[in-house]
Amino acid sequence: MAFFDPTRPSYRANPYPALAQLRRDDPVHWSAGLKAWVPTRYAECSEVLHDGRRFTTDPALTEGARAEAIIAHRASAPLGTVPTLGTTSGEAHRELRRIVNPVFAPAAVRKVTPDIVSAVGRLLERLPTGEAFDLMETFANPLPKHVMLGVMGFPETEADHLQRLLSNIEVARSNPRSVPATMAAARSAQAEAAAILEPHLAGGPSGETVLGALARSWENGGGMGIE
């Protein structure tokens, strides 16, 4: 019988067997615990992702105990109520996209292609050899963070450290069952990350920064105006 609970430790450690069973036995699965449908095949996932009218990326908008737990957890977690592209839909999602699109538009990305190639190379060099490893944890998850931090002007050593801090916060934010030690680590990471980000938000010693422009655009509700 197909079953889905993304908070189970066994699922978080290795989700692939459970997802394979869902795709095989129940590709559009009704989760009684989540009070939500869980599609696992490409066709259905694509349809959901392209239909913001009928579907939402925010699990807090579902029903039942799971949604209530997510709402309560967000209120207590570091940055838990901050809107993100991955957990907003409709007008809120479009507003966030309007703010960040100029920085990550194709023309802008082409300018930083060498930096992206460099980030890929650094992560590939760190992969273990002669042993099994988790590609998501060691490469796929860190890569977009490294790229975005590089685009925003953080030097390599600072970006590596900041990426680890942001990952600590993300782990605590995303799991309503986070243990006290995980939450404490996330709060410590938030304070340390804020100290690193502050000069970049203010423009830093060299003046304008992408991160500072993003912050001002968010505060002012206006366009980016970045070349």
Coordinates of N, CA and C in Angstrom, one line a residue:
M1 N 0.8 -1.2 0.0 CA 0.0 0.0 0.0 C 0.9 1.3 0.0
A2 N 0.6 2.2 -0.9 CA 1.4 3.4 -1.0 C 1.1 4.3 0.2
F3 N 2.2 4.9 0.7 CA 2.1 5.7 1.9 C 3.1 6.9 1.8
F4 N 2.7 8.1 2.3 CA 3.6 9.2 2.1 C 3.6 10.1 3.4
D5 N 4.8 10.2 4.0 CA 5.0 11.1 5.1 C 6.4 11.7 5.1
P6 N 6.5 12.9 4.5 CA 7.9 13.4 4.3 C 8.6 13.8 5.6
T7 N 7.9 13.7 6.7 CA 8.6 14.0 8.0 C 9.2 12.8 8.7
R8 N 9.0 11.6 8.1 CA 9.6 10.4 8.7 C 11.1 10.5 8.6
P9 N 11.8 10.1 9.6 CA 13.3 10.1 9.5 C 13.8 9.2 8.4
S10 N 13.1 8.1 8.2 CA 13.6 7.1 7.1 C 13.3 7.8 5.7
Y11 N 12.3 8.5 5.6 CA 12.0 9.2 4.3 C 13.0 10.3 4.1
R12 N 13.3 11.1 5.1 CA 14.3 12.2 4.9 C 15.7 11.6 4.6
A13 N 16.0 10.5 5.2 CA 17.3 9.9 5.0 C 17.4 9.3 3.5
N14 N 16.3 8.8 3.0 CA 16.3 8.2 1.7 C 14.9 8.1 1.1
P15 N 14.5 9.2 0.4 CA 13.1 9.3 -0.1 C 12.8 8.5 -1.3
Y16 N 13.9 8.0 -2.0 CA 13.7 7.4 -3.3 C 12.9 6.2 -3.4
P17 N 13.0 5.2 -2.5 CA 12.2 4.0 -2.5 C 10.7 4.3 -2.4
A18 N 10.4 5.3 -1.4 CA 9.0 5.6 -1.2 C 8.4 6.3 -2.5
L19 N 9.2 7.2 -3.1 CA 8.7 7.9 -4.3 C 8.5 6.9 -5.5
A20 N 9.4 6.0 -5.6 CA 9.3 5.0 -6.7 C 8.0 4.1 -6.5
Q21 N 7.7 3.8 -5.2 CA 6.5 3.0 -5.0 C 5.3 3.8 -5.3
L22 N 5.3 5.1 -5.0 CA 4.2 6.0 -5.3 C 4.0 6.1 -6.8
R23 N 5.1 6.3 -7.5 CA 5.0 6.4 -9.0 C 4.4 5.1 -9.6
R24 N 4.8 4.0 -9.0 CA 4.3 2.7 -9.6 C 2.9 2.4 -9.2
D25 N 2.5 2.6 -7.9 CA 1.2 2.1 -7.4 C 0.1 3.2 -7.3
D26 N 0.6 4.4 -7.1 CA -0.5 5.5 -6.8 C 0.1 6.8 -7.2
P27 N 0.3 7.1 -8.5 CA 1.0 8.3 -8.9 C 0.4 9.6 -8.5
V28 N -0.9 9.6 -8.3 CA -1.6 10.8 -7.7 C -2.2 10.4 -6.4
H29 N -1.4 10.5 -5.4 CA -1.7 9.9 -4.1 C -2.4 10.9 -3.2
W30 N -3.5 10.4 -2.5 CA -4.2 11.3 -1.5 C -3.5 11.0 -0.1
S31 N -2.9 12.0 0.5 CA -2.3 11.8 1.8 C -3.3 12.2 2.9
A32 N -3.7 11.2 3.7 CA -4.7 11.6 4.7 C -4.0 12.5 5.8
G33 N -2.7 12.2 6.0 CA -2.0 13.0 7.0 C -1.8 14.5 6.6
L34 N -1.5 14.7 5.3 CA -1.3 16.1 4.8 C -2.6 16.7 4.4
K35 N -3.6 15.9 4.2 CA -4.9 16.4 3.6 C -4.6 17.1 2.3
A36 N -3.8 16.4 1.5 CA -3.4 17.0 0.2 C -3.1 15.8 -0.8
W37 N -3.2 16.2 -2.1 CA -2.8 15.2 -3.1 C -1.3 15.3 -3.4
V38 N -0.7 14.2 -3.6 CA 0.8 14.1 -3.8 C 1.1 13.5 -5.2
P39 N 1.3 14.3 -6.2 CA 1.7 13.7 -7.6 C 3.2 13.4 -7.6
T40 N 3.5 12.3 -8.2 CA 4.9 11.9 -8.3 C 5.5 11.7 -9.7
R41 N 4.6 11.6 -10.7 CA 5.1 11.5 -12.1 C 5.3 12.8 -12.7
Y42 N 6.1 12.8 -13.8 CA 6.5 14.1 -14.4 C 5.2 14.8 -15.0
A43 N 4.4 14.1 -15.7 CA 3.2 14.8 -16.3 C 2.3 15.5 -15.3
E44 N 2.0 14.8 -14.2 CA 1.1 15.4 -13.3 C 1.8 16.5 -12.5
C45 N 3.1 16.3 -12.2 CA 3.9 17.4 -11.5 C 4.0 18.6 -12.4
S46 N 4.2 18.5 -13.7 CA 4.3 19.6 -14.6 C 3.0 20.3 -14.7
E47 N 1.9 19.6 -14.7 CA 0.5 20.3 -14.7 C 0.3 21.1 -13.5
V48 N 0.6 20.5 -12.3 CA 0.5 21.2 -11.1 C 1.3 22.5 -11.0
L49 N 2.6 22.4 -11.4 CA 3.5 23.5 -11.3 C 3.1 24.6 -12.3
H50 N 2.4 24.3 -13.3 CA 2.1 25.4 -14.3 C 0.6 25.9 -14.1
D51 N 0.0 25.5 -13.0 CA -1.4 25.9 -12.8 C -1.5 26.6 -11.4
G52 N -1.2 27.8 -11.3 CA -1.2 28.5 -10.1 C -2.7 28.9 -9.6
R53 N -3.6 28.7 -10.5 CA -5.0 29.0 -10.2 C -5.6 27.9 -9.3
R54 N -5.3 26.7 -9.6 CA -5.9 25.6 -8.8 C -5.0 25.0 -7.7
F55 N -3.7 25.3 -7.8 CA -2.7 24.7 -6.9 C -1.9 25.7 -6.2
T56 N -1.3 25.4 -5.1 CA -0.5 26.3 -4.3 C 0.8 25.6 -3.9
T57 N 1.9 26.3 -3.7 CA 3.1 25.7 -3.3 C 3.3 25.8 -1.8
D58 N 2.3 26.4 -1.1 CA 2.4 26.7 0.3 C 1.6 25.6 1.1
P59 N 2.3 24.7 1.8 CA 1.6 23.6 2.5 C 0.7 24.1 3.6
A60 N 1.0 25.4 4.1 CA 0.2 25.9 5.2 C -1.2 26.2 4.7
L61 N -1.4 26.2 3.4 CA -2.8 26.5 2.9 C -3.6 25.2 2.7
T62 N -3.0 24.1 3.1 CA -3.8 22.9 3.1 C -4.6 22.8 4.4
E63 N -5.3 21.7 4.6 CA -6.1 21.6 5.8 C -5.6 20.5 6.8
G64 N -6.1 20.6 8.0 CA -5.8 19.6 9.0 C -4.6 19.9 9.9
A65 N -4.3 18.8 10.7 CA -3.2 19.0 11.7 C -1.9 19.4 11.1
R66 N -1.6 18.8 9.9 CA -0.3 19.1 9.3 C -0.1 20.6 9.0
A67 N -1.2 21.2 8.4 CA -1.1 22.7 8.1 C -1.0 23.5 9.4
E68 N -1.8 23.1 10.4 CA -1.7 23.8 11.7 C -0.3 23.7 12.3
A69 N 0.3 22.5 12.2 CA 1.7 22.4 12.7 C 2.7 23.3 11.9
I70 N 2.5 23.4 10.6 CA 3.4 24.2 9.8 C 3.2 25.7 10.2
I71 N 2.0 26.1 10.4 CA 1.8 27.5 10.7 C 2.4 27.8 12.1
A72 N 2.2 26.9 13.1 CA 2.8 27.2 14.4 C 4.3 27.1 14.3
H73 N 4.8 26.2 13.5 CA 6.3 26.1 13.4 C 6.9 27.3 12.8
R74 N 6.3 27.8 11.8 CA 6.8 29.0 11.1 C 6.8 30.2 12.1
A75 N 5.9 30.3 13.0 CA 5.9 31.4 13.9 C 7.0 31.4 14.9
S76 N 7.6 30.2 15.1 CA 8.7 30.0 16.1 C 10.0 29.9 15.4
A77 N 10.1 29.5 14.2 CA 11.4 29.2 13.5 C 12.0 30.5 13.0
P78 N 13.4 30.5 13.0 CA 14.1 31.7 12.4 C 13.7 31.9 10.9
L79 N 13.3 33.1 10.6 CA 12.8 33.5 9.3 C 11.6 32.7 8.8
G80 N 10.9 32.1 9.8 CA 9.8 31.1 9.4 C 8.7 31.7 8.6
T81 N 8.4 33.0 8.9 CA 7.3 33.6 8.2 C 7.7 34.5 7.0
V82 N 9.0 34.5 6.7 CA 9.5 35.2 5.5 C 9.0 34.6 4.2
P83 N 8.4 35.3 3.3 CA 7.9 34.7 2.0 C 9.1 34.3 1.2
T84 N 9.0 33.2 0.5 CA 10.0 32.7 -0.4 C 9.3 32.3 -1.8
L85 N 10.1 32.2 -2.8 CA 9.6 31.8 -4.1 C 9.0 30.4 -4.1
G86 N 9.6 29.6 -3.2 CA 9.1 28.2 -3.2 C 7.9 28.0 -2.3
T87 N 7.5 29.0 -1.6 CA 6.3 28.8 -0.7 C 5.3 29.9 -0.9
T88 N 5.3 30.5 -2.0 CA 4.2 31.5 -2.3 C 3.6 31.2 -3.6
S89 N 2.4 31.8 -3.8 CA 1.8 31.6 -5.1 C 0.9 32.8 -5.4
G90 N 0.4 32.9 -6.6 CA -0.5 34.0 -6.9 C 0.2 35.3 -6.9
E91 N -0.4 36.4 -6.4 CA 0.2 37.7 -6.5 C 1.4 37.8 -5.7
A92 N 1.5 37.2 -4.5 CA 2.7 37.2 -3.6 C 3.9 36.6 -4.4
H93 N 3.7 35.6 -5.1 CA 4.8 34.9 -5.9 C 5.2 35.9 -7.0
R94 N 4.2 36.4 -7.7 CA 4.6 37.3 -8.8 C 5.4 38.6 -8.3
E95 N 5.0 39.1 -7.1 CA 5.7 40.2 -6.6 C 7.2 39.9 -6.3
L96 N 7.4 38.7 -5.7 CA 8.8 38.3 -5.5 C 9.6 38.1 -6.8
R97 N 8.9 37.5 -7.8 CA 9.6 37.3 -9.1 C 9.9 38.6 -9.7
R98 N 9.0 39.6 -9.6 CA 9.3 40.9 -10.2 C 10.5 41.5 -9.6
I99 N 10.8 41.3 -8.3 CA 11.9 41.9 -7.6 C 13.2 41.2 -8.0
V100 N 13.2 39.9 -8.2 CA 14.5 39.2 -8.4 C 14.7 38.9 -9.9
N101 N 13.7 39.0 -10.7 CA 13.9 38.7 -12.2 C 15.0 39.4 -12.8
P102 N 15.2 40.7 -12.6 CA 16.3 41.4 -13.4 C 17.7 40.8 -13.0
V103 N 17.9 40.4 -11.8 CA 19.2 39.8 -11.4 C 19.4 38.4 -12.0
F104 N 18.3 37.7 -12.2 CA 18.5 36.3 -12.6 C 17.9 36.1 -14.0
A105 N 17.6 37.1 -14.8 CA 17.2 37.0 -16.1 C 18.3 36.4 -17.0
P106 N 17.9 35.8 -18.2 CA 19.0 35.2 -19.0 C 20.1 36.1 -19.3
A107 N 19.9 37.4 -19.7 CA 21.0 38.2 -20.0 C 21.9 38.5 -18.9
A108 N 21.4 38.6 -17.7 CA 22.2 38.8 -16.5 C 23.0 37.5 -16.1
V109 N 22.3 36.4 -16.3 CA 23.0 35.1 -16.0 C 24.2 34.9 -17.0
R110 N 24.0 35.3 -18.2 CA 25.1 35.1 -19.2 C 26.3 35.8 -18.7
K111 N 26.2 37.0 -18.1 CA 27.3 37.8 -17.7 C 28.1 37.1 -16.6
V112 N 27.4 36.2 -15.8 CA 28.1 35.6 -14.7 C 28.3 34.1 -15.0
T113 N 28.2 33.7 -16.2 CA 28.4 32.3 -16.6 C 29.8 31.7 -16.1
P114 N 30.9 32.5 -16.2 CA 32.2 32.0 -15.6 C 32.1 31.7 -14.2
D115 N 31.4 32.5 -13.4 CA 31.2 32.3 -12.0 C 30.4 31.1 -11.7
I116 N 29.4 30.8 -12.5 CA 28.6 29.6 -12.4 C 29.4 28.3 -12.6
V117 N 30.2 28.4 -13.7 CA 31.1 27.3 -14.0 C 32.1 27.0 -12.9
S118 N 32.6 28.1 -12.3 CA 33.5 28.0 -11.2 C 32.9 27.4 -10.0
A119 N 31.6 27.8 -9.7 CA 30.9 27.2 -8.6 C 30.7 25.7 -8.8
V120 N 30.3 25.3 -10.0 CA 30.1 23.9 -10.3 C 31.5 23.1 -10.1
G121 N 32.5 23.7 -10.6 CA 33.8 23.1 -10.5 C 34.3 22.9 -9.0
R122 N 34.0 23.9 -8.1 CA 34.4 23.8 -6.7 C 33.6 22.6 -6.1
L123 N 32.3 22.5 -6.4 CA 31.5 21.5 -5.7 C 31.9 20.1 -6.2
L124 N 32.2 20.0 -7.5 CA 32.6 18.7 -8.1 C 34.0 18.3 -7.5
E125 N 34.9 19.2 -7.2 CA 36.2 18.8 -6.6 C 36.0 18.3 -5.2
R126 N 34.9 18.7 -4.5 CA 34.7 18.3 -3.1 C 34.0 16.9 -3.0
L127 N 33.5 16.4 -4.1 CA 32.8 15.1 -4.1 C 33.7 14.0 -3.6
P128 N 33.2 13.1 -2.8 CA 34.1 12.0 -2.3 C 34.3 11.1 -3.5
T129 N 35.5 10.4 -3.5 CA 35.8 9.5 -4.5 C 36.0 8.1 -3.9
G130 N 35.6 7.1 -4.7 CA 35.7 5.7 -4.2 C 34.7 5.3 -3.2
E131 N 33.6 6.0 -3.0 CA 32.6 5.7 -2.1 C 31.3 6.3 -2.5
A132 N 30.2 5.7 -2.0 CA 28.8 6.3 -2.3 C 28.6 7.6 -1.6
F133 N 27.8 8.5 -2.2 CA 27.5 9.8 -1.6 C 26.1 10.2 -2.1
D134 N 25.6 11.2 -1.3 CA 24.3 11.7 -1.7 C 24.4 12.9 -2.6
L135 N 24.0 12.8 -3.8 CA 24.2 13.8 -4.8 C 23.5 15.1 -4.5
M136 N 22.2 14.9 -3.9 CA 21.4 16.1 -3.6 C 22.1 16.9 -2.5
E137 N 22.6 16.2 -1.4 CA 23.2 16.9 -0.3 C 24.5 17.5 -0.7
T138 N 25.3 16.8 -1.5 CA 26.7 17.3 -1.7 C 26.8 18.2 -2.9
F139 N 25.8 18.2 -3.8 CA 26.0 18.9 -5.1 C 24.7 19.7 -5.5
A140 N 23.6 19.0 -5.6 CA 22.4 19.6 -6.2 C 21.8 20.7 -5.3
N141 N 21.8 20.4 -4.0 CA 21.2 21.4 -3.0 C 22.2 22.6 -2.8
P142 N 23.5 22.4 -2.7 CA 24.3 23.6 -2.5 C 24.5 24.5 -3.7
L143 N 24.4 23.9 -4.9 CA 24.8 24.6 -6.1 C 24.0 25.9 -6.3
P144 N 22.6 25.9 -6.3 CA 21.9 27.2 -6.5 C 22.3 28.2 -5.5
K145 N 22.6 27.8 -4.2 CA 22.9 28.8 -3.2 C 24.3 29.4 -3.5
H146 N 25.2 28.6 -3.9 CA 26.6 29.1 -4.3 C 26.4 30.0 -5.5
V147 N 25.6 29.7 -6.5 CA 25.5 30.5 -7.7 C 24.9 31.9 -7.3
M148 N 23.8 31.8 -6.5 CA 23.1 33.1 -6.1 C 23.9 34.0 -5.3
L149 N 24.7 33.4 -4.3 CA 25.6 34.2 -3.5 C 26.7 34.8 -4.3
G150 N 27.2 34.0 -5.3 CA 28.2 34.6 -6.2 C 27.7 35.7 -7.0
V151 N 26.4 35.6 -7.6 CA 25.8 36.7 -8.3 C 25.6 37.9 -7.5
M152 N 25.4 37.7 -6.2 CA 25.2 38.8 -5.3 C 26.5 39.5 -4.8
G153 N 27.6 38.9 -5.2 CA 28.9 39.6 -5.0 C 29.6 39.1 -3.8
F154 N 29.3 38.0 -3.2 CA 30.0 37.4 -2.1 C 31.2 36.7 -2.6
P155 N 32.4 37.0 -2.0 CA 33.6 36.2 -2.3 C 33.5 34.8 -2.0
E156 N 34.3 33.9 -2.6 CA 34.1 32.5 -2.5 C 34.1 32.0 -1.0
T157 N 35.1 32.4 -0.2 CA 35.2 31.9 1.2 C 34.0 32.4 2.0
E158 N 33.6 33.6 1.8 CA 32.4 34.1 2.5 C 31.1 33.4 2.1
A159 N 31.0 33.2 0.8 CA 29.9 32.5 0.3 C 29.7 31.1 0.8
D160 N 30.9 30.4 0.9 CA 30.9 29.0 1.5 C 30.3 29.0 2.9
H161 N 30.8 29.9 3.7 CA 30.4 30.0 5.1 C 28.9 30.4 5.2
L162 N 28.5 31.4 4.4 CA 27.1 31.8 4.4 C 26.2 30.7 4.0
Q163 N 26.6 30.0 3.0 CA 25.8 28.9 2.5 C 25.5 27.9 3.6
R164 N 26.5 27.5 4.4 CA 26.3 26.6 5.5 C 25.4 27.2 6.5
L165 N 25.5 28.5 6.8 CA 24.6 29.1 7.8 C 23.1 29.1 7.3
L166 N 22.9 29.4 6.0 CA 21.6 29.4 5.4 C 21.0 28.0 5.4
S167 N 21.9 27.0 5.2 CA 21.4 25.6 5.2 C 20.9 25.2 6.6
N168 N 21.6 25.7 7.6 CA 21.1 25.4 9.0 C 19.7 26.0 9.2
I169 N 19.5 27.2 8.7 CA 18.2 27.9 8.9 C 17.2 27.1 8.1
E170 N 17.5 26.7 6.9 CA 16.5 26.1 6.0 C 16.1 24.7 6.6
V171 N 17.0 24.0 7.2 CA 16.6 22.7 7.8 C 15.6 22.9 8.9
A172 N 15.8 23.9 9.8 CA 14.9 24.2 10.8 C 13.6 24.7 10.3
R173 N 13.6 25.5 9.3 CA 12.4 26.1 8.8 C 11.5 25.1 8.1
S174 N 12.1 24.1 7.5 CA 11.3 23.2 6.6 C 10.7 22.0 7.4
N175 N 11.2 21.7 8.6 CA 10.7 20.5 9.3 C 10.0 20.9 10.6
P176 N 8.7 20.8 10.6 CA 7.9 21.1 11.9 C 8.3 20.2 13.0
R177 N 9.0 19.1 12.8 CA 9.5 18.3 13.9 C 10.9 18.5 14.3
S178 N 11.4 19.7 14.0 CA 12.8 20.0 14.3 C 13.0 19.9 15.8
V179 N 14.1 19.3 16.2 CA 14.4 19.1 17.6 C 15.0 20.4 18.1
P180 N 15.0 20.6 19.5 CA 15.6 21.9 20.1 C 17.0 22.2 19.6
A181 N 17.8 21.2 19.5 CA 19.2 21.5 19.0 C 19.3 22.1 17.6
T182 N 18.4 21.6 16.7 CA 18.3 22.1 15.4 C 17.8 23.5 15.4
M183 N 16.8 23.8 16.2 CA 16.3 25.2 16.3 C 17.4 26.1 16.9
A184 N 18.1 25.7 17.9 CA 19.1 26.5 18.5 C 20.2 26.8 17.5
A185 N 20.6 25.8 16.7 CA 21.6 26.0 15.7 C 21.2 27.0 14.6
A186 N 19.9 26.9 14.3 CA 19.3 27.8 13.3 C 19.3 29.3 13.8
R187 N 19.0 29.5 15.0 CA 18.9 30.8 15.6 C 20.4 31.4 15.7
S188 N 21.3 30.6 16.0 CA 22.7 31.0 16.0 C 23.2 31.4 14.6
A189 N 22.8 30.5 13.7 CA 23.1 30.8 12.3 C 22.5 32.1 11.8
Q190 N 21.2 32.4 12.2 CA 20.6 33.6 11.7 C 21.3 34.8 12.2
A191 N 21.8 34.8 13.5 CA 22.5 35.9 14.0 C 23.8 36.1 13.3
E192 N 24.5 35.0 13.0 CA 25.8 35.1 12.4 C 25.6 35.6 10.9
A193 N 24.6 35.0 10.2 CA 24.4 35.4 8.8 C 24.0 36.9 8.7
A194 N 23.2 37.4 9.7 CA 22.8 38.8 9.7 C 24.0 39.7 9.8
A195 N 25.0 39.3 10.6 CA 26.2 40.1 10.7 C 27.0 40.1 9.4
I196 N 27.0 39.0 8.7 CA 27.7 39.0 7.4 C 27.0 39.8 6.3
L197 N 25.6 39.7 6.3 CA 24.8 40.3 5.3 C 24.7 41.9 5.5
E198 N 24.9 42.3 6.7 CA 24.6 43.8 7.0 C 25.4 44.7 6.1
P199 N 26.7 44.6 5.9 CA 27.4 45.5 5.0 C 27.0 45.4 3.6
H200 N 26.6 44.2 3.1 CA 26.2 44.0 1.8 C 24.8 44.7 1.5
L201 N 24.0 44.6 2.6 CA 22.7 45.3 2.5 C 22.8 46.8 2.4
A202 N 23.8 47.3 3.1 CA 24.0 48.7 3.2 C 24.8 49.3 2.0
G203 N 25.3 48.4 1.1 CA 26.1 48.8 0.0 C 27.6 48.4 0.1
G204 N 28.0 48.2 1.3 CA 29.4 47.7 1.5 C 30.4 48.8 1.2
P205 N 31.7 48.6 1.4 CA 32.7 49.6 1.2 C 32.9 50.0 -0.2
S206 N 32.4 49.1 -1.2 CA 32.6 49.5 -2.6 C 31.3 50.1 -3.2
G207 N 30.3 50.4 -2.3 CA 29.1 51.0 -2.8 C 28.0 50.1 -3.1
E208 N 27.4 50.2 -4.3 CA 26.2 49.4 -4.6 C 26.5 47.9 -4.6
T209 N 25.5 47.1 -4.1 CA 25.6 45.7 -4.2 C 24.2 45.2 -4.7
V210 N 24.2 44.0 -5.3 CA 23.0 43.4 -5.8 C 22.0 43.1 -4.6
L211 N 22.6 42.6 -3.5 CA 21.8 42.3 -2.4 C 21.1 43.6 -1.8
G212 N 21.9 44.7 -1.7 CA 21.3 45.9 -1.3 C 20.2 46.4 -2.1
A213 N 20.4 46.3 -3.5 CA 19.4 46.8 -4.4 C 18.1 45.9 -4.3
L214 N 18.3 44.6 -4.1 CA 17.1 43.7 -3.8 C 16.4 44.1 -2.6
A215 N 17.1 44.4 -1.5 CA 16.4 44.8 -0.3 C 15.7 46.1 -0.4
R216 N 16.3 47.1 -1.1 CA 15.6 48.4 -1.3 C 14.4 48.3 -2.2
S217 N 14.5 47.4 -3.2 CA 13.4 47.2 -4.1 C 12.2 46.6 -3.3
W218 N 12.5 45.6 -2.5 CA 11.5 45.0 -1.6 C 10.8 46.0 -0.7
E219 N 11.6 46.9 -0.1 CA 11.1 47.9 0.9 C 10.3 48.9 0.1
N220 N 10.7 49.3 -1.0 CA 10.1 50.4 -1.8 C 9.0 50.0 -2.7
G221 N 8.9 48.7 -3.0 CA 7.9 48.2 -3.9 C 8.1 48.7 -5.3
G222 N 9.4 49.0 -5.7 CA 9.7 49.5 -7.0 C 10.5 48.6 -7.8
G223 N 10.9 49.1 -9.0 CA 11.8 48.2 -9.9 C 13.2 48.1 -9.4
M224 N 13.9 47.3 -10.0 CA 15.3 47.0 -9.6 C 16.3 48.1 -10.1
G225 N 16.2 48.4 -11.4 CA 17.1 49.4 -12.0 C 18.5 49.0 -12.0
I226 N 18.8 47.7 -12.1 CA 20.2 47.2 -12.1 C 20.6 46.8 -13.5
E227 N 21.8 47.3 -13.9 CA 22.3 46.9 -15.3 C 22.7 45.4 -15.3

